[in-house]
Coordinates of N, CA, C and O in Angstrom, one line a residue:
M718 N -11.9 -10.7 -0.7 CA -13.4 -9.6 -0.4 C -14.3 -10.8 0.1 O -14.6 -11.7 -0.9
P719 N -15.3 -10.1 0.6 CA -17.0 -10.9 0.8 C -17.6 -11.1 -0.4 O -17.2 -9.9 -1.4
S720 N -18.0 -12.0 -1.2 CA -18.7 -12.3 -2.1 C -19.9 -13.5 -1.7 O -20.0 -14.3 -0.8
S721 N -20.5 -14.4 -2.9 CA -21.1 -15.2 -2.7 C -20.6 -16.5 -2.7 O -19.4 -16.6 -2.5
E722 N -21.2 -17.6 -2.6 CA -20.9 -18.9 -1.9 C -20.0 -19.2 -2.4 O -18.8 -20.1 -3.0
S723 N -20.4 -19.3 -4.4 CA -20.1 -19.8 -5.5 C -18.7 -18.7 -6.2 O -18.1 -19.2 -7.2
A724 N -18.6 -17.4 -5.6 CA -17.5 -16.8 -6.4 C -16.5 -16.1 -5.0 O -16.7 -16.2 -4.0
A725 N -15.5 -16.1 -5.7 CA -14.2 -15.6 -4.9 C -14.0 -14.2 -5.5 O -13.5 -14.2 -7.0
T726 N -13.5 -13.4 -4.9 CA -12.9 -12.0 -5.1 C -11.7 -11.4 -4.6 O -11.8 -11.7 -3.5
F727 N -10.7 -11.4 -5.8 CA -9.4 -10.7 -5.1 C -9.1 -9.6 -5.4 O -9.2 -8.9 -6.5
R728 N -8.4 -8.5 -4.5 CA -8.5 -6.7 -5.2 C -6.9 -6.6 -4.7 O -6.9 -6.9 -3.4
S729 N -6.6 -5.6 -5.6 CA -5.3 -5.1 -5.2 C -5.2 -3.7 -5.9 O -5.9 -3.5 -7.0
P730 N -4.9 -2.5 -4.9 CA -4.2 -1.3 -5.5 C -3.2 -1.5 -6.8 O -2.3 -2.1 -6.5
A731 N -3.5 -0.6 -7.8 CA -2.5 -0.4 -8.6 C -1.4 0.2 -8.4 O -1.0 1.3 -9.4
T732 N -1.1 0.5 -7.2 CA 0.2 1.2 -6.9 C 1.0 0.6 -6.2 O 0.6 -1.0 -6.2
G733 N 2.1 1.2 -5.6 CA 3.1 0.4 -4.9 C 3.7 -1.0 -5.7 O 4.0 -0.8 -7.0
A734 N 3.7 -2.0 -5.0 CA 4.4 -3.3 -5.5 C 4.0 -3.8 -6.9 O 4.4 -4.2 -7.6
L735 N 2.1 -3.5 -6.8 CA 1.9 -4.2 -8.6 C 2.6 -3.0 -9.7 O 2.9 -3.1 -10.6
H736 N 2.4 -1.3 -9.3 CA 2.7 -0.6 -9.9 C 4.7 -0.8 -10.5 O 4.6 -0.6 -11.6
A737 N 5.2 -1.2 -9.4 CA 6.4 -1.3 -9.4 C 6.8 -2.3 -10.4 O 8.0 -2.5 -11.0
L738 N 6.2 -3.5 -10.3 CA 6.2 -4.9 -11.0 C 6.4 -4.8 -12.5 O 6.4 -4.9 -13.1
T739 N 5.2 -3.6 -13.1 CA 4.7 -3.5 -14.1 C 5.1 -2.2 -14.9 O 4.6 -1.9 -16.1
S740 N 5.7 -1.7 -14.0 CA 6.1 -0.3 -14.7 C 7.2 -0.2 -16.1 O 7.2 1.0 -16.7
N741 N 7.7 -1.2 -16.0 CA 8.6 -1.3 -17.5 C 7.6 -2.2 -18.6 O 8.4 -2.2 -19.8
H742 N 6.5 -2.5 -18.4 CA 5.7 -3.2 -19.5 C 4.8 -1.6 -20.2 O 3.7 -1.3 -19.6
V743 N 5.5 -0.8 -20.6 CA 5.1 0.0 -21.7 C 4.5 -0.2 -23.0 O 5.5 -0.6 -23.8
V744 N 3.6 0.2 -23.1 CA 2.6 0.3 -24.8 C 2.4 1.4 -25.2 O 1.4 1.8 -24.8
Q745 N 2.7 2.0 -26.2 CA 2.6 3.3 -26.5 C 2.3 4.4 -25.5 O 1.5 5.1 -25.7
G746 N 3.5 4.7 -24.8 CA 3.6 5.1 -23.9 C 3.0 5.3 -22.4 O 2.9 6.3 -21.7
S747 N 2.3 4.2 -22.3 CA 1.3 3.6 -21.3 C 1.8 2.6 -20.5 O 2.2 1.6 -21.3
I748 N 1.7 2.5 -19.1 CA 2.3 1.4 -18.7 C 0.7 0.4 -19.0 O -0.5 0.6 -18.0
I749 N 0.9 -0.6 -19.1 CA -0.1 -1.9 -19.1 C 0.2 -3.3 -18.7 O 1.3 -3.4 -18.6
F750 N -1.0 -3.5 -18.1 CA -0.8 -5.0 -17.5 C -0.4 -6.3 -18.2 O -1.3 -5.9 -19.2
P751 N 0.6 -6.7 -17.8 CA 1.0 -7.7 -19.0 C -0.3 -8.8 -19.0 O -0.7 -9.3 -17.8
G752 N -0.4 -9.6 -20.0 CA -1.0 -10.7 -20.1 C -1.0 -11.8 -19.3 O -1.8 -12.2 -18.9
A753 N 0.5 -12.0 -18.9 CA 0.6 -13.1 -17.9 C 0.3 -12.9 -16.6 O 0.2 -13.7 -16.2
G754 N 0.2 -11.4 -16.2 CA -0.3 -10.9 -15.1 C -1.9 -11.4 -14.7 O -2.1 -12.2 -13.8
Y755 N -2.7 -11.4 -15.7 CA -4.1 -11.7 -15.8 C -4.1 -13.3 -15.5 O -5.0 -13.8 -14.7
L756 N -3.3 -14.1 -16.0 CA -3.4 -15.3 -15.9 C -3.1 -15.9 -14.4 O -3.5 -16.8 -13.8
E757 N -2.0 -15.3 -14.3 CA -1.6 -15.6 -13.0 C -2.6 -15.6 -11.7 O -2.3 -16.3 -10.8
M758 N -3.1 -14.0 -11.9 CA -4.1 -13.4 -10.7 C -5.1 -15.0 -10.7 O -5.8 -15.3 -9.8
A759 N -5.8 -15.4 -12.1 CA -6.7 -16.0 -12.6 C -6.1 -17.9 -11.7 O -6.7 -18.1 -10.8
R760 N -5.0 -18.1 -11.8 CA -4.5 -19.3 -11.2 C -4.3 -19.0 -10.1 O -4.6 -20.2 -9.2
A761 N -3.9 -18.1 -9.1 CA -3.6 -18.2 -8.1 C -5.0 -18.2 -7.1 O -5.4 -18.4 -5.8
A762 N -6.1 -17.4 -8.0 CA -7.2 -17.0 -7.0 C -8.0 -18.6 -7.5 O -9.1 -18.9 -6.6
A763 N -8.1 -19.5 -8.4 CA -8.8 -20.7 -8.7 C -8.4 -21.8 -7.6 O -7.3 -21.8 -7.2
T764 N -9.2 -22.7 -7.9 CA -9.1 -24.0 -6.8 C -7.9 -24.5 -7.3 O -7.8 -24.9 -8.6
A765 N -8.0 -25.3 -6.4 CA -6.8 -26.5 -6.8 C -7.2 -27.2 -7.9 O -8.5 -27.7 -7.9
G766 N -6.5 -27.9 -9.1 CA -7.0 -28.6 -10.0 C -7.3 -28.1 -10.8 O -7.9 -28.9 -12.0
S767 N -7.2 -26.6 -11.2 CA -8.6 -26.0 -12.0 C -7.5 -25.7 -13.3 O -6.1 -25.5 -13.1
A768 N -8.0 -25.7 -14.2 CA -7.0 -25.4 -15.5 C -7.5 -24.2 -16.3 O -8.7 -23.6 -16.2
L769 N -6.7 -23.2 -17.0 CA -7.3 -22.3 -17.8 C -7.5 -22.6 -19.5 O -6.3 -23.3 -19.8
R770 N -8.3 -22.3 -19.9 CA -8.9 -22.5 -21.6 C -9.6 -21.4 -21.8 O -10.5 -21.1 -21.1
G771 N -9.7 -21.4 -23.4 CA -10.4 -20.3 -23.6 C -10.1 -19.0 -23.2 O -11.4 -18.4 -23.0
V772 N -9.1 -18.2 -23.2 CA -9.0 -17.3 -22.5 C -9.3 -16.0 -23.3 O -8.5 -16.4 -24.1
F773 N -9.6 -15.1 -23.3 CA -9.4 -13.8 -24.4 C -9.5 -12.6 -23.3 O -9.7 -12.2 -22.3
F774 N -8.5 -11.4 -24.1 CA -8.1 -10.4 -23.8 C -8.7 -9.5 -24.3 O -9.3 -9.4 -25.6
L775 N -9.8 -8.7 -23.9 CA -10.9 -7.9 -24.4 C -10.5 -6.3 -24.3 O -10.3 -5.8 -25.4
Q776 N -9.7 -5.8 -23.5 CA -9.1 -4.7 -23.9 C -7.7 -4.6 -23.0 O -8.1 -5.4 -21.7
P777 N -6.5 -3.7 -22.8 CA -5.7 -3.5 -22.0 C -6.1 -3.1 -21.2 O -6.9 -2.1 -21.0
L778 N -5.0 -3.0 -19.8 CA -5.7 -2.8 -18.7 C -4.5 -1.6 -18.0 O -3.3 -2.3 -18.2
A779 N -4.6 0.0 -18.3 CA -3.7 1.1 -18.3 C -3.6 0.9 -16.6 O -4.6 1.1 -15.8
V780 N -2.0 1.0 -15.9 CA -2.2 0.7 -14.3 C -1.9 2.1 -14.0 O -1.2 2.2 -12.8
A781 N -2.0 3.3 -14.9 CA -1.1 4.6 -14.1 C -2.3 5.4 -13.6 O -2.0 6.9 -13.3
A782 N -3.4 5.1 -13.9 CA -4.6 5.9 -12.9 C -4.5 6.3 -11.7 O -4.1 5.0 -10.7
E783 N -4.9 7.6 -11.0 CA -4.7 7.6 -9.5 C -5.7 6.8 -8.9 O -7.1 7.1 -9.5
G784 N -5.7 6.1 -7.9 CA -6.7 5.4 -7.5 C -7.1 4.1 -7.8 O -8.4 3.7 -7.5
L785 N -6.9 3.8 -8.8 CA -6.8 2.6 -9.6 C -6.6 1.1 -8.8 O -6.1 0.9 -8.1
L786 N -8.0 0.6 -8.9 CA -7.9 -1.1 -8.2 C -7.9 -1.8 -9.1 O -8.8 -2.0 -10.2
V787 N -7.4 -3.4 -9.1 CA -7.5 -4.2 -10.0 C -7.8 -5.3 -9.4 O -7.7 -5.8 -8.1
E788 N -8.8 -6.3 -9.7 CA -9.7 -7.1 -9.3 C -9.6 -8.2 -10.1 O -10.0 -8.2 -10.9
C789 N -10.0 -9.8 -9.4 CA -10.2 -10.6 -10.1 C -11.2 -11.2 -9.4 O -11.1 -11.8 -7.9
A790 N -12.2 -11.8 -10.1 CA -13.4 -12.5 -9.6 C -13.0 -13.9 -10.3 O -13.2 -14.1 -11.4
V791 N -13.5 -14.9 -9.5 CA -13.7 -16.5 -10.0 C -14.9 -17.3 -9.5 O -15.4 -16.8 -8.3
A792 N -15.6 -17.6 -10.8 CA -17.0 -18.2 -10.3 C -17.4 -19.0 -11.1 O -17.3 -18.8 -12.3
E793 N -17.8 -20.2 -10.9 CA -18.4 -21.1 -11.5 C -17.4 -21.5 -12.8 O -17.7 -21.4 -14.0
G794 N -16.0 -21.8 -12.6 CA -15.5 -22.1 -13.5 C -14.6 -21.0 -14.7 O -14.1 -21.3 -15.3
R795 N -14.9 -19.5 -14.3 CA -15.0 -18.6 -15.1 C -14.0 -17.9 -14.2 O -14.1 -17.5 -13.1
F796 N -13.2 -16.7 -14.9 CA -12.6 -15.6 -14.1 C -12.7 -14.3 -15.0 O -13.1 -14.2 -16.3
E797 N -12.9 -13.1 -14.5 CA -12.7 -11.9 -14.9 C -11.7 -10.9 -14.1 O -12.3 -10.9 -13.0
V798 N -11.2 -10.2 -14.9 CA -10.3 -9.7 -14.3 C -10.6 -7.8 -14.8 O -11.2 -8.0 -16.1
R799 N -11.1 -6.8 -14.0 CA -11.6 -5.8 -14.0 C -10.7 -4.9 -13.1 O -10.1 -5.3 -12.2
S800 N -10.9 -3.5 -13.5 CA -10.5 -2.3 -12.9 C -11.2 -0.8 -13.0 O -12.2 -0.9 -13.2
G801 N -11.0 -0.1 -11.7 CA -12.1 1.1 -11.7 C -11.5 1.4 -10.3 O -10.9 0.9 -9.6
S802 N -12.2 2.7 -9.9 CA -11.5 3.1 -8.9 C -12.9 2.6 -7.6 O -13.4 1.8 -8.1
G803 N -12.7 2.7 -6.4 CA -13.0 2.1 -5.4 C -14.6 1.7 -5.8 O -15.0 0.7 -5.8
D804 N -15.3 2.7 -5.2 CA -17.1 2.7 -5.4 C -17.3 2.2 -6.8 O -18.3 1.7 -6.9
A805 N -16.9 2.8 -7.7 CA -17.3 2.4 -8.7 C -16.8 0.9 -9.4 O -17.8 0.2 -9.8
L806 N -15.6 0.4 -8.9 CA -15.3 -1.1 -9.4 C -16.3 -2.0 -8.4 O -17.0 -3.3 -8.9
V807 N -16.7 -1.7 -7.3 CA -18.0 -2.4 -6.0 C -19.3 -2.2 -6.8 O -19.6 -3.1 -7.0
D808 N -19.7 -1.2 -7.6 CA -20.9 -0.9 -7.9 C -21.0 -1.9 -9.3 O -22.0 -2.4 -9.8
A809 N -19.9 -2.4 -10.1 CA -19.8 -2.7 -11.4 C -19.7 -4.1 -11.0 O -19.4 -4.8 -12.4
A810 N -19.1 -4.7 -10.2 CA -18.8 -6.2 -9.9 C -19.9 -7.1 -10.0 O -20.6 -7.4 -9.1
V811 N -19.9 -7.6 -10.9 CA -21.1 -8.6 -11.4 C -20.1 -9.8 -11.4 O -19.9 -9.7 -12.9
V812 N -20.5 -10.8 -11.2 CA -19.8 -12.2 -11.6 C -21.3 -13.3 -11.8 O -21.8 -13.6 -11.1

């Protein structure tokens, strides 16, 4: 996605292939995006030679909502995975 010169943003709908990939990761009756998925998104989005350190998971991401988008933003050695509907996610995207 277009972003500032120092940031890279990658977005995917939480349906189709992503939903199929995570559909068996059920916690208390909800499909939850696996922690390893967050790390893999960050690794794929990062520049060559980057390393992940000090990773914190603030809250689980339920992937069952209609129209949900999952986004990974990488900037200045930090990454953030967030989710929301199209317009709400764009409005909240601050890296």
